[in-house]
Amino acid sequence: RIGPVDVRAYLKPARYVGGDLYDIIVLDNRFFSVFIGDVSGKGVSAALIMAQAISLLRVLSRTSKDPSEVLYALNNQLKPLLNGRFVTGQYIVVDQQEGLWRGSCAGHPGCLMVNKTREALQEVLQASGPPLGLVENIKYITVTHKFEAGDRLFMYTDGWTEARSKAGKEFGLDNLKSAVLAGRTMNIDDTLADLQKRHDVFEGAGKQYDDLTAVVLEYTV
């Protein structure tokens, strides 16, 4: 828990190592940030890029509390390193004092937002530019959302929606939305456990198709 926000993270690589990444950075007594990302490809090479991206992010996160500025700088740092590879990513900065978050997105799936008291789901933080590492000097957009008590923000990688059944069918965004909405009244740990169970049942006994990562934030004031 960081101030008024409960935070949980889940990561399960498809292989021994993977290319999904997340980081939670306490910037000071008022602000903390969350990054979630997905490196193109899988395995050791993706994991090495993941490590580079996290190291750079931890430095760059100290230079600005505007998420779009951090993504701009991270993109330019990654471009000469990736040789055609790329990283999709979302970066948010939570202002505990004002009870809000600001976020920016680089080619990554949008977040899902629900509230414990309402049977409604909203897609937020859509991509405002391409993935990181492809083109230099991309200007991303920062969006701002005010927290309400009971709000839950679900950040995820596409391993959830692209999970495959034995018949080759994808789990899909609609199933993910249904799972997040159904879990809104559970505590965060039970929600993540329920989502993992739904994924495992869908994919069956075969190999996990892609890395799975999720970060969930719940505003409890």
JSON list of C-alpha atoms in Angstrom, two decimals:
[
{"chain": "A", "resi": 1, "resn": "ARG", "atom": "CA", "xyz": [0.00, 0.00, 0.00]},
{"chain": "A", "resi": 2, "resn": "ILE", "atom": "CA", "xyz": [1.27, 3.47, -0.90]},
{"chain": "A", "resi": 3, "resn": "GLY", "atom": "CA", "xyz": [-0.68, 6.18, 0.90]},
{"chain": "A", "resi": 4, "resn": "PRO", "atom": "CA", "xyz": [-4.37, 5.90, -0.10]},
{"chain": "A", "resi": 5, "resn": "VAL", "atom": "CA", "xyz": [-3.67, 3.41, -2.91]},
{"chain": "A", "resi": 6, "resn": "ASP", "atom": "CA", "xyz": [-3.51, -0.38, -2.65]},
{"chain": "A", "resi": 7, "resn": "VAL", "atom": "CA", "xyz": [-1.15, -1.74, -5.31]},
{"chain": "A", "resi": 8, "resn": "ARG", "atom": "CA", "xyz": [-0.70, -5.31, -6.51]},
{"chain": "A", "resi": 9, "resn": "ALA", "atom": "CA", "xyz": [1.36, -6.68, -9.38]},
{"chain": "A", "resi": 10, "resn": "TYR", "atom": "CA", "xyz": [1.45, -10.04, -11.14]},
{"chain": "A", "resi": 11, "resn": "LEU", "atom": "CA", "xyz": [3.95, -11.35, -13.68]},
{"chain": "A", "resi": 12, "resn": "LYS", "atom": "CA", "xyz": [4.20, -14.84, -15.15]},
{"chain": "A", "resi": 13, "resn": "PRO", "atom": "CA", "xyz": [6.56, -15.32, -18.13]},
{"chain": "A", "resi": 14, "resn": "ALA", "atom": "CA", "xyz": [5.66, -17.79, -20.88]},
{"chain": "A", "resi": 15, "resn": "ARG", "atom": "CA", "xyz": [9.22, -19.11, -20.80]},
{"chain": "A", "resi": 16, "resn": "TYR", "atom": "CA", "xyz": [11.89, -19.21, -18.10]},
{"chain": "A", "resi": 17, "resn": "VAL", "atom": "CA", "xyz": [12.49, -15.52, -18.72]},
{"chain": "A", "resi": 18, "resn": "GLY", "atom": "CA", "xyz": [10.25, -13.07, -20.55]},
{"chain": "A", "resi": 19, "resn": "GLY", "atom": "CA", "xyz": [9.90, -9.62, -22.01]},
{"chain": "A", "resi": 20, "resn": "ASP", "atom": "CA", "xyz": [7.05, -8.21, -19.95]},
{"chain": "A", "resi": 21, "resn": "LEU", "atom": "CA", "xyz": [8.02, -5.62, -17.37]},
{"chain": "A", "resi": 22, "resn": "TYR", "atom": "CA", "xyz": [6.58, -3.45, -14.67]},
{"chain": "A", "resi": 23, "resn": "ASP", "atom": "CA", "xyz": [8.02, -1.11, -12.09]},
{"chain": "A", "resi": 24, "resn": "ILE", "atom": "CA", "xyz": [6.60, 0.82, -9.14]},
{"chain": "A", "resi": 25, "resn": "ILE", "atom": "CA", "xyz": [8.70, 3.83, -8.13]},
{"chain": "A", "resi": 26, "resn": "VAL", "atom": "CA", "xyz": [8.16, 6.00, -5.06]},
{"chain": "A", "resi": 27, "resn": "LEU", "atom": "CA", "xyz": [9.24, 9.43, -6.27]},
{"chain": "A", "resi": 28, "resn": "ASP", "atom": "CA", "xyz": [8.76, 11.32, -2.99]},
{"chain": "A", "resi": 29, "resn": "ASN", "atom": "CA", "xyz": [6.24, 11.61, -0.15]},
{"chain": "A", "resi": 30, "resn": "ARG", "atom": "CA", "xyz": [3.54, 12.83, -2.53]},
{"chain": "A", "resi": 31, "resn": "PHE", "atom": "CA", "xyz": [4.09, 11.06, -5.84]},
{"chain": "A", "resi": 32, "resn": "PHE", "atom": "CA", "xyz": [4.70, 7.50, -7.01]},
{"chain": "A", "resi": 33, "resn": "SER", "atom": "CA", "xyz": [4.73, 6.08, -10.51]},
{"chain": "A", "resi": 34, "resn": "VAL", "atom": "CA", "xyz": [3.87, 2.83, -12.24]},
{"chain": "A", "resi": 35, "resn": "PHE", "atom": "CA", "xyz": [5.18, 1.53, -15.55]},
{"chain": "A", "resi": 36, "resn": "ILE", "atom": "CA", "xyz": [4.00, -1.56, -17.42]},
{"chain": "A", "resi": 37, "resn": "GLY", "atom": "CA", "xyz": [5.46, -2.70, -20.70]},
{"chain": "A", "resi": 38, "resn": "ASP", "atom": "CA", "xyz": [5.89, -5.48, -23.22]},
{"chain": "A", "resi": 39, "resn": "VAL", "atom": "CA", "xyz": [9.05, -6.06, -25.27]},
{"chain": "A", "resi": 40, "resn": "SER", "atom": "CA", "xyz": [8.56, -7.42, -28.79]},
{"chain": "A", "resi": 41, "resn": "GLY", "atom": "CA", "xyz": [9.52, -11.07, -28.91]},
{"chain": "A", "resi": 42, "resn": "LYS", "atom": "CA", "xyz": [10.12, -13.52, -26.08]},
{"chain": "A", "resi": 43, "resn": "GLY", "atom": "CA", "xyz": [12.93, -15.24, -24.24]},
{"chain": "A", "resi": 44, "resn": "VAL", "atom": "CA", "xyz": [16.41, -14.08, -23.25]},
{"chain": "A", "resi": 45, "resn": "SER", "atom": "CA", "xyz": [16.78, -11.27, -25.80]},
{"chain": "A", "resi": 46, "resn": "ALA", "atom": "CA", "xyz": [13.47, -9.73, -24.73]},
{"chain": "A", "resi": 47, "resn": "ALA", "atom": "CA", "xyz": [14.47, -10.08, -21.08]},
{"chain": "A", "resi": 48, "resn": "LEU", "atom": "CA", "xyz": [17.72, -8.18, -21.70]},
{"chain": "A", "resi": 49, "resn": "ILE", "atom": "CA", "xyz": [15.80, -5.32, -23.32]},
{"chain": "A", "resi": 50, "resn": "MET", "atom": "CA", "xyz": [13.38, -5.40, -20.39]},
{"chain": "A", "resi": 51, "resn": "ALA", "atom": "CA", "xyz": [16.28, -4.94, -17.95]},
{"chain": "A", "resi": 52, "resn": "GLN", "atom": "CA", "xyz": [17.67, -2.01, -19.97]},
{"chain": "A", "resi": 53, "resn": "ALA", "atom": "CA", "xyz": [14.27, -0.33, -20.10]},
{"chain": "A", "resi": 54, "resn": "ILE", "atom": "CA", "xyz": [13.74, -0.60, -16.34]},
{"chain": "A", "resi": 55, "resn": "SER", "atom": "CA", "xyz": [17.21, 0.77, -15.59]},
{"chain": "A", "resi": 56, "resn": "LEU", "atom": "CA", "xyz": [16.65, 3.77, -17.87]},
{"chain": "A", "resi": 57, "resn": "LEU", "atom": "CA", "xyz": [13.16, 4.37, -16.51]},
{"chain": "A", "resi": 58, "resn": "ARG", "atom": "CA", "xyz": [14.37, 4.53, -12.92]},
{"chain": "A", "resi": 59, "resn": "VAL", "atom": "CA", "xyz": [16.75, 7.33, -13.85]},
{"chain": "A", "resi": 60, "resn": "LEU", "atom": "CA", "xyz": [14.37, 9.22, -16.13]},
{"chain": "A", "resi": 61, "resn": "SER", "atom": "CA", "xyz": [11.45, 9.05, -13.70]},
{"chain": "A", "resi": 62, "resn": "ARG", "atom": "CA", "xyz": [13.39, 11.43, -11.44]},
{"chain": "A", "resi": 63, "resn": "THR", "atom": "CA", "xyz": [13.60, 14.09, -14.16]},
{"chain": "A", "resi": 64, "resn": "SER", "atom": "CA", "xyz": [9.89, 14.88, -14.55]},
{"chain": "A", "resi": 65, "resn": "LYS", "atom": "CA", "xyz": [6.48, 14.14, -13.06]},
{"chain": "A", "resi": 66, "resn": "ASP", "atom": "CA", "xyz": [4.85, 14.53, -16.47]},
{"chain": "A", "resi": 67, "resn": "PRO", "atom": "CA", "xyz": [4.43, 10.97, -17.87]},
{"chain": "A", "resi": 68, "resn": "SER", "atom": "CA", "xyz": [4.61, 12.11, -21.50]},
{"chain": "A", "resi": 69, "resn": "GLU", "atom": "CA", "xyz": [7.98, 13.76, -20.90]},
{"chain": "A", "resi": 70, "resn": "VAL", "atom": "CA", "xyz": [9.34, 10.59, -19.29]},
{"chain": "A", "resi": 71, "resn": "LEU", "atom": "CA", "xyz": [8.13, 8.45, -22.22]},
{"chain": "A", "resi": 72, "resn": "TYR", "atom": "CA", "xyz": [9.61, 10.96, -24.68]},
{"chain": "A", "resi": 73, "resn": "ALA", "atom": "CA", "xyz": [13.02, 10.65, -23.01]},
{"chain": "A", "resi": 74, "resn": "LEU", "atom": "CA", "xyz": [12.78, 6.87, -22.58]},
{"chain": "A", "resi": 75, "resn": "ASN", "atom": "CA", "xyz": [11.89, 6.45, -26.25]},
{"chain": "A", "resi": 76, "resn": "ASN", "atom": "CA", "xyz": [14.93, 8.45, -27.36]},
{"chain": "A", "resi": 77, "resn": "GLN", "atom": "CA", "xyz": [17.21, 6.48, -25.03]},
{"chain": "A", "resi": 78, "resn": "LEU", "atom": "CA", "xyz": [15.90, 3.14, -26.29]},
{"chain": "A", "resi": 79, "resn": "LYS", "atom": "CA", "xyz": [15.91, 3.94, -30.02]},
{"chain": "A", "resi": 80, "resn": "PRO", "atom": "CA", "xyz": [19.68, 3.38, -30.62]},
{"chain": "A", "resi": 81, "resn": "LEU", "atom": "CA", "xyz": [19.70, 0.27, -28.44]},
{"chain": "A", "resi": 82, "resn": "LEU", "atom": "CA", "xyz": [16.90, -1.85, -29.84]},
{"chain": "A", "resi": 83, "resn": "ASN", "atom": "CA", "xyz": [17.88, -2.41, -33.50]},
{"chain": "A", "resi": 84, "resn": "GLY", "atom": "CA", "xyz": [14.33, -2.68, -34.78]},
{"chain": "A", "resi": 85, "resn": "ARG", "atom": "CA", "xyz": [12.83, -4.17, -31.63]},
{"chain": "A", "resi": 86, "resn": "PHE", "atom": "CA", "xyz": [10.38, -2.11, -29.58]},
{"chain": "A", "resi": 87, "resn": "VAL", "atom": "CA", "xyz": [8.63, -1.81, -26.22]},
{"chain": "A", "resi": 88, "resn": "THR", "atom": "CA", "xyz": [4.97, -0.97, -25.76]},
{"chain": "A", "resi": 89, "resn": "GLY", "atom": "CA", "xyz": [4.38, 0.81, -22.47]},
{"chain": "A", "resi": 90, "resn": "GLN", "atom": "CA", "xyz": [2.15, 2.81, -20.16]},
{"chain": "A", "resi": 91, "resn": "TYR", "atom": "CA", "xyz": [3.42, 5.15, -17.48]},
{"chain": "A", "resi": 92, "resn": "ILE", "atom": "CA", "xyz": [1.31, 6.78, -14.78]},
{"chain": "A", "resi": 93, "resn": "VAL", "atom": "CA", "xyz": [2.18, 9.14, -11.94]},
{"chain": "A", "resi": 94, "resn": "VAL", "atom": "CA", "xyz": [-0.12, 9.13, -8.90]},
{"chain": "A", "resi": 95, "resn": "ASP", "atom": "CA", "xyz": [-0.56, 12.32, -6.90]},
{"chain": "A", "resi": 96, "resn": "GLN", "atom": "CA", "xyz": [-1.56, 11.12, -3.43]},
{"chain": "A", "resi": 97, "resn": "GLN", "atom": "CA", "xyz": [-2.27, 14.64, -2.17]},
{"chain": "A", "resi": 98, "resn": "GLU", "atom": "CA", "xyz": [-4.67, 15.57, -4.98]},
{"chain": "A", "resi": 99, "resn": "GLY", "atom": "CA", "xyz": [-6.14, 12.07, -5.34]},
{"chain": "A", "resi": 100, "resn": "LEU", "atom": "CA", "xyz": [-5.50, 11.77, -9.06]},
{"chain": "A", "resi": 101, "resn": "TRP", "atom": "CA", "xyz": [-3.29, 10.09, -11.62]},
{"chain": "A", "resi": 102, "resn": "ARG", "atom": "CA", "xyz": [-1.71, 11.28, -14.84]},
{"chain": "A", "resi": 103, "resn": "GLY", "atom": "CA", "xyz": [-0.73, 8.85, -17.54]},
{"chain": "A", "resi": 104, "resn": "SER", "atom": "CA", "xyz": [0.74, 8.44, -20.99]},
{"chain": "A", "resi": 105, "resn": "CYS", "atom": "CA", "xyz": [0.74, 5.45, -23.33]},
{"chain": "A", "resi": 106, "resn": "ALA", "atom": "CA", "xyz": [3.11, 4.28, -26.08]},
{"chain": "A", "resi": 107, "resn": "GLY", "atom": "CA", "xyz": [1.45, 1.69, -28.30]},
{"chain": "A", "resi": 108, "resn": "HIS", "atom": "CA", "xyz": [0.13, -0.31, -25.33]},
{"chain": "A", "resi": 109, "resn": "PRO", "atom": "CA", "xyz": [-3.42, -1.61, -24.65]},
{"chain": "A", "resi": 110, "resn": "GLY", "atom": "CA", "xyz": [-5.57, 0.85, -22.71]},
{"chain": "A", "resi": 111, "resn": "CYS", "atom": "CA", "xyz": [-6.21, 0.43, -18.98]},
{"chain": "A", "resi": 112, "resn": "LEU", "atom": "CA", "xyz": [-9.53, -0.78, -17.59]},
{"chain": "A", "resi": 113, "resn": "MET", "atom": "CA", "xyz": [-11.16, 1.22, -14.79]},
{"chain": "A", "resi": 114, "resn": "VAL", "atom": "CA", "xyz": [-13.98, -0.03, -12.56]},
{"chain": "A", "resi": 115, "resn": "ASN", "atom": "CA", "xyz": [-15.52, 1.01, -9.26]},
{"chain": "A", "resi": 116, "resn": "LYS", "atom": "CA", "xyz": [-16.65, -1.33, -6.49]},
{"chain": "A", "resi": 117, "resn": "THR", "atom": "CA", "xyz": [-20.06, 0.32, -6.25]},
{"chain": "A", "resi": 118, "resn": "ARG", "atom": "CA", "xyz": [-21.01, 0.52, -9.93]},
{"chain": "A", "resi": 119, "resn": "GLU", "atom": "CA", "xyz": [-21.51, -2.17, -12.56]},
{"chain": "A", "resi": 120, "resn": "ALA", "atom": "CA", "xyz": [-19.67, -0.25, -15.25]},
{"chain": "A", "resi": 121, "resn": "LEU", "atom": "CA", "xyz": [-16.27, -0.45, -16.90]},
{"chain": "A", "resi": 122, "resn": "GLN", "atom": "CA", "xyz": [-14.32, 2.24, -18.70]},
{"chain": "A", "resi": 123, "resn": "GLU", "atom": "CA", "xyz": [-11.34, 1.96, -21.04]},
{"chain": "A", "resi": 124, "resn": "VAL", "atom": "CA", "xyz": [-8.82, 4.70, -20.30]},
{"chain": "A", "resi": 125, "resn": "LEU", "atom": "CA", "xyz": [-5.30, 5.73, -21.31]},
{"chain": "A", "resi": 126, "resn": "GLN", "atom": "CA", "xyz": [-5.29, 4.74, -24.96]},
{"chain": "A", "resi": 127, "resn": "ALA", "atom": "CA", "xyz": [-2.05, 4.97, -26.93]},
{"chain": "A", "resi": 128, "resn": "SER", "atom": "CA", "xyz": [-1.13, 8.49, -28.06]},
{"chain": "A", "resi": 129, "resn": "GLY", "atom": "CA", "xyz": [1.91, 7.38, -30.04]},
{"chain": "A", "resi": 130, "resn": "PRO", "atom": "CA", "xyz": [3.86, 4.36, -31.30]},
{"chain": "A", "resi": 131, "resn": "PRO", "atom": "CA", "xyz": [5.79, 1.89, -29.14]},
{"chain": "A", "resi": 132, "resn": "LEU", "atom": "CA", "xyz": [9.07, 2.97, -27.60]},
{"chain": "A", "resi": 133, "resn": "GLY", "atom": "CA", "xyz": [12.27, 2.57, -29.56]},
{"chain": "A", "resi": 134, "resn": "LEU", "atom": "CA", "xyz": [10.97, 2.81, -33.12]},
{"chain": "A", "resi": 135, "resn": "VAL", "atom": "CA", "xyz": [11.12, 6.52, -34.01]},
{"chain": "A", "resi": 136, "resn": "GLU", "atom": "CA", "xyz": [12.97, 9.30, -32.20]},
{"chain": "A", "resi": 137, "resn": "ASN", "atom": "CA", "xyz": [11.40, 12.50, -30.85]},
{"chain": "A", "resi": 138, "resn": "ILE", "atom": "CA", "xyz": [7.84, 11.23, -30.54]},
{"chain": "A", "resi": 139, "resn": "LYS", "atom": "CA", "xyz": [5.64, 13.49, -28.44]},
{"chain": "A", "resi": 140, "resn": "TYR", "atom": "CA", "xyz": [3.16, 11.55, -26.33]},
{"chain": "A", "resi": 141, "resn": "ILE", "atom": "CA", "xyz": [0.06, 12.97, -24.60]},
{"chain": "A", "resi": 142, "resn": "THR", "atom": "CA", "xyz": [-0.61, 13.03, -20.86]},
{"chain": "A", "resi": 143, "resn": "VAL", "atom": "CA", "xyz": [-4.18, 12.47, -19.65]},
{"chain": "A", "resi": 144, "resn": "THR", "atom": "CA", "xyz": [-5.44, 13.17, -16.12]},
{"chain": "A", "resi": 145, "resn": "HIS", "atom": "CA", "xyz": [-8.06, 11.26, -14.11]},
{"chain": "A", "resi": 146, "resn": "LYS", "atom": "CA", "xyz": [-9.40, 12.13, -10.68]},
{"chain": "A", "resi": 147, "resn": "PHE", "atom": "CA", "xyz": [-9.76, 9.16, -8.35]},
{"chain": "A", "resi": 148, "resn": "GLU", "atom": "CA", "xyz": [-13.08, 8.39, -6.67]},
{"chain": "A", "resi": 149, "resn": "ALA", "atom": "CA", "xyz": [-13.30, 6.16, -3.59]},
{"chain": "A", "resi": 150, "resn": "GLY", "atom": "CA", "xyz": [-13.43, 2.54, -4.71]},
{"chain": "A", "resi": 151, "resn": "ASP", "atom": "CA", "xyz": [-11.88, 3.18, -8.12]},
{"chain": "A", "resi": 152, "resn": "ARG", "atom": "CA", "xyz": [-9.72, 0.35, -9.41]},
{"chain": "A", "resi": 153, "resn": "LEU", "atom": "CA", "xyz": [-7.29, 0.76, -12.30]},
{"chain": "A", "resi": 154, "resn": "PHE", "atom": "CA", "xyz": [-6.25, -2.43, -14.12]},
{"chain": "A", "resi": 155, "resn": "MET", "atom": "CA", "xyz": [-3.08, -2.18, -16.22]},
{"chain": "A", "resi": 156, "resn": "TYR", "atom": "CA", "xyz": [-2.18, -5.25, -18.28]},
{"chain": "A", "resi": 157, "resn": "THR", "atom": "CA", "xyz": [-0.15, -6.69, -21.15]},
{"chain": "A", "resi": 158, "resn": "ASP", "atom": "CA", "xyz": [-1.67, -8.37, -24.19]},
{"chain": "A", "resi": 159, "resn": "GLY", "atom": "CA", "xyz": [-0.78, -11.85, -22.98]},
{"chain": "A", "resi": 160, "resn": "TRP", "atom": "CA", "xyz": [-4.18, -11.86, -21.26]},
{"chain": "A", "resi": 161, "resn": "THR", "atom": "CA", "xyz": [-6.24, -11.03, -24.35]},
{"chain": "A", "resi": 162, "resn": "GLU", "atom": "CA", "xyz": [-4.11, -13.14, -26.71]},
{"chain": "A", "resi": 163, "resn": "ALA", "atom": "CA", "xyz": [-4.27, -16.31, -24.62]},
{"chain": "A", "resi": 164, "resn": "ARG", "atom": "CA", "xyz": [-5.13, -19.26, -26.88]},
{"chain": "A", "resi": 165, "resn": "SER", "atom": "CA", "xyz": [-7.46, -22.18, -26.33]},
{"chain": "A", "resi": 166, "resn": "LYS", "atom": "CA", "xyz": [-6.62, -25.63, -27.70]},
{"chain": "A", "resi": 167, "resn": "ALA", "atom": "CA", "xyz": [-8.81, -24.77, -30.67]},
{"chain": "A", "resi": 168, "resn": "GLY", "atom": "CA", "xyz": [-6.76, -21.63, -31.36]},
{"chain": "A", "resi": 169, "resn": "LYS", "atom": "CA", "xyz": [-9.40, -19.15, -30.17]},
{"chain": "A", "resi": 170, "resn": "GLU", "atom": "CA", "xyz": [-8.20, -16.00, -28.38]},
{"chain": "A", "resi": 171, "resn": "PHE", "atom": "CA", "xyz": [-9.40, -15.09, -24.90]},
{"chain": "A", "resi": 172, "resn": "GLY", "atom": "CA", "xyz": [-10.05, -11.57, -26.19]},
{"chain": "A", "resi": 173, "resn": "LEU", "atom": "CA", "xyz": [-10.76, -8.18, -24.69]},
{"chain": "A", "resi": 174, "resn": "ASP", "atom": "CA", "xyz": [-14.43, -8.84, -23.99]},
{"chain": "A", "resi": 175, "resn": "ASN", "atom": "CA", "xyz": [-13.61, -11.80, -21.75]},
{"chain": "A", "resi": 176, "resn": "LEU", "atom": "CA", "xyz": [-10.97, -9.76, -19.95]},
{"chain": "A", "resi": 177, "resn": "LYS", "atom": "CA", "xyz": [-13.42, -6.93, -19.37]},
{"chain": "A", "resi": 178, "resn": "SER", "atom": "CA", "xyz": [-15.99, -9.38, -18.00]},
{"chain": "A", "resi": 179, "resn": "ALA", "atom": "CA", "xyz": [-13.42, -10.83, -15.60]},
{"chain": "A", "resi": 180, "resn": "VAL", "atom": "CA", "xyz": [-12.29, -7.41, -14.35]},
{"chain": "A", "resi": 181, "resn": "LEU", "atom": "CA", "xyz": [-15.89, -6.27, -13.91]},
{"chain": "A", "resi": 182, "resn": "ALA", "atom": "CA", "xyz": [-16.86, -9.47, -12.10]},
{"chain": "A", "resi": 183, "resn": "GLY", "atom": "CA", "xyz": [-13.89, -9.10, -9.76]},
{"chain": "A", "resi": 184, "resn": "ARG", "atom": "CA", "xyz": [-14.54, -5.50, -8.79]},
{"chain": "A", "resi": 185, "resn": "THR", "atom": "CA", "xyz": [-16.15, -6.43, -5.44]},
{"chain": "A", "resi": 186, "resn": "MET", "atom": "CA", "xyz": [-13.39, -8.90, -4.51]},
{"chain": "A", "resi": 187, "resn": "ASN", "atom": "CA", "xyz": [-10.18, -7.81, -2.82]},
{"chain": "A", "resi": 188, "resn": "ILE", "atom": "CA", "xyz": [-7.31, -7.29, -5.24]},
{"chain": "A", "resi": 189, "resn": "ASP", "atom": "CA", "xyz": [-5.57, -10.56, -4.46]},
{"chain": "A", "resi": 190, "resn": "ASP", "atom": "CA", "xyz": [-8.74, -12.57, -5.07]},
{"chain": "A", "resi": 191, "resn": "THR", "atom": "CA", "xyz": [-9.39, -10.65, -8.30]},
{"chain": "A", "resi": 192, "resn": "LEU", "atom": "CA", "xyz": [-5.94, -11.56, -9.65]},
{"chain": "A", "resi": 193, "resn": "ALA", "atom": "CA", "xyz": [-6.35, -15.17, -8.53]},
{"chain": "A", "resi": 194, "resn": "ASP", "atom": "CA", "xyz": [-9.73, -15.37, -10.27]},
{"chain": "A", "resi": 195, "resn": "LEU", "atom": "CA", "xyz": [-8.29, -13.89, -13.45]},
{"chain": "A", "resi": 196, "resn": "GLN", "atom": "CA", "xyz": [-5.41, -16.38, -13.43]},
{"chain": "A", "resi": 197, "resn": "LYS", "atom": "CA", "xyz": [-7.88, -19.24, -12.96]},
{"chain": "A", "resi": 198, "resn": "ARG", "atom": "CA", "xyz": [-9.99, -18.04, -15.90]},
{"chain": "A", "resi": 199, "resn": "HIS", "atom": "CA", "xyz": [-6.85, -17.82, -18.05]},
{"chain": "A", "resi": 200, "resn": "ASP", "atom": "CA", "xyz": [-5.66, -21.31, -17.10]},
{"chain": "A", "resi": 201, "resn": "VAL", "atom": "CA", "xyz": [-9.06, -22.88, -17.75]},
{"chain": "A", "resi": 202, "resn": "PHE", "atom": "CA", "xyz": [-9.24, -21.17, -21.14]},
{"chain": "A", "resi": 203, "resn": "GLU", "atom": "CA", "xyz": [-5.75, -22.23, -22.28]},
{"chain": "A", "resi": 204, "resn": "GLY", "atom": "CA", "xyz": [-6.10, -25.71, -20.84]},
{"chain": "A", "resi": 205, "resn": "ALA", "atom": "CA", "xyz": [-3.11, -27.98, -20.24]},
{"chain": "A", "resi": 206, "resn": "GLY", "atom": "CA", "xyz": [-0.99, -26.61, -23.08]},
{"chain": "A", "resi": 207, "resn": "LYS", "atom": "CA", "xyz": [1.95, -24.22, -22.84]},
{"chain": "A", "resi": 208, "resn": "GLN", "atom": "CA", "xyz": [1.27, -20.63, -21.83]},
{"chain": "A", "resi": 209, "resn": "TYR", "atom": "CA", "xyz": [1.05, -18.64, -25.06]},
{"chain": "A", "resi": 210, "resn": "ASP", "atom": "CA", "xyz": [2.54, -15.32, -23.91]},
{"chain": "A", "resi": 211, "resn": "ASP", "atom": "CA", "xyz": [3.89, -13.49, -20.88]},
{"chain": "A", "resi": 212, "resn": "LEU", "atom": "CA", "xyz": [1.21, -12.34, -18.44]},
{"chain": "A", "resi": 213, "resn": "THR", "atom": "CA", "xyz": [1.54, -9.12, -16.45]},
{"chain": "A", "resi": 214, "resn": "ALA", "atom": "CA", "xyz": [-0.96, -6.99, -14.56]},
{"chain": "A", "resi": 215, "resn": "VAL", "atom": "CA", "xyz": [-0.75, -4.10, -12.12]},
{"chain": "A", "resi": 216, "resn": "VAL", "atom": "CA", "xyz": [-3.87, -3.15, -10.15]},
{"chain": "A", "resi": 217, "resn": "LEU", "atom": "CA", "xyz": [-4.31, 0.09, -8.21]},
{"chain": "A", "resi": 218, "resn": "GLU", "atom": "CA", "xyz": [-7.29, 0.69, -5.91]},
{"chain": "A", "resi": 219, "resn": "TYR", "atom": "CA", "xyz": [-8.05, 4.08, -4.37]},
{"chain": "A", "resi": 220, "resn": "THR", "atom": "CA", "xyz": [-9.50, 3.48, -0.93]},
{"chain": "A", "resi": 221, "resn": "VAL", "atom": "CA", "xyz": [-10.07, 6.97, 0.56]}
]
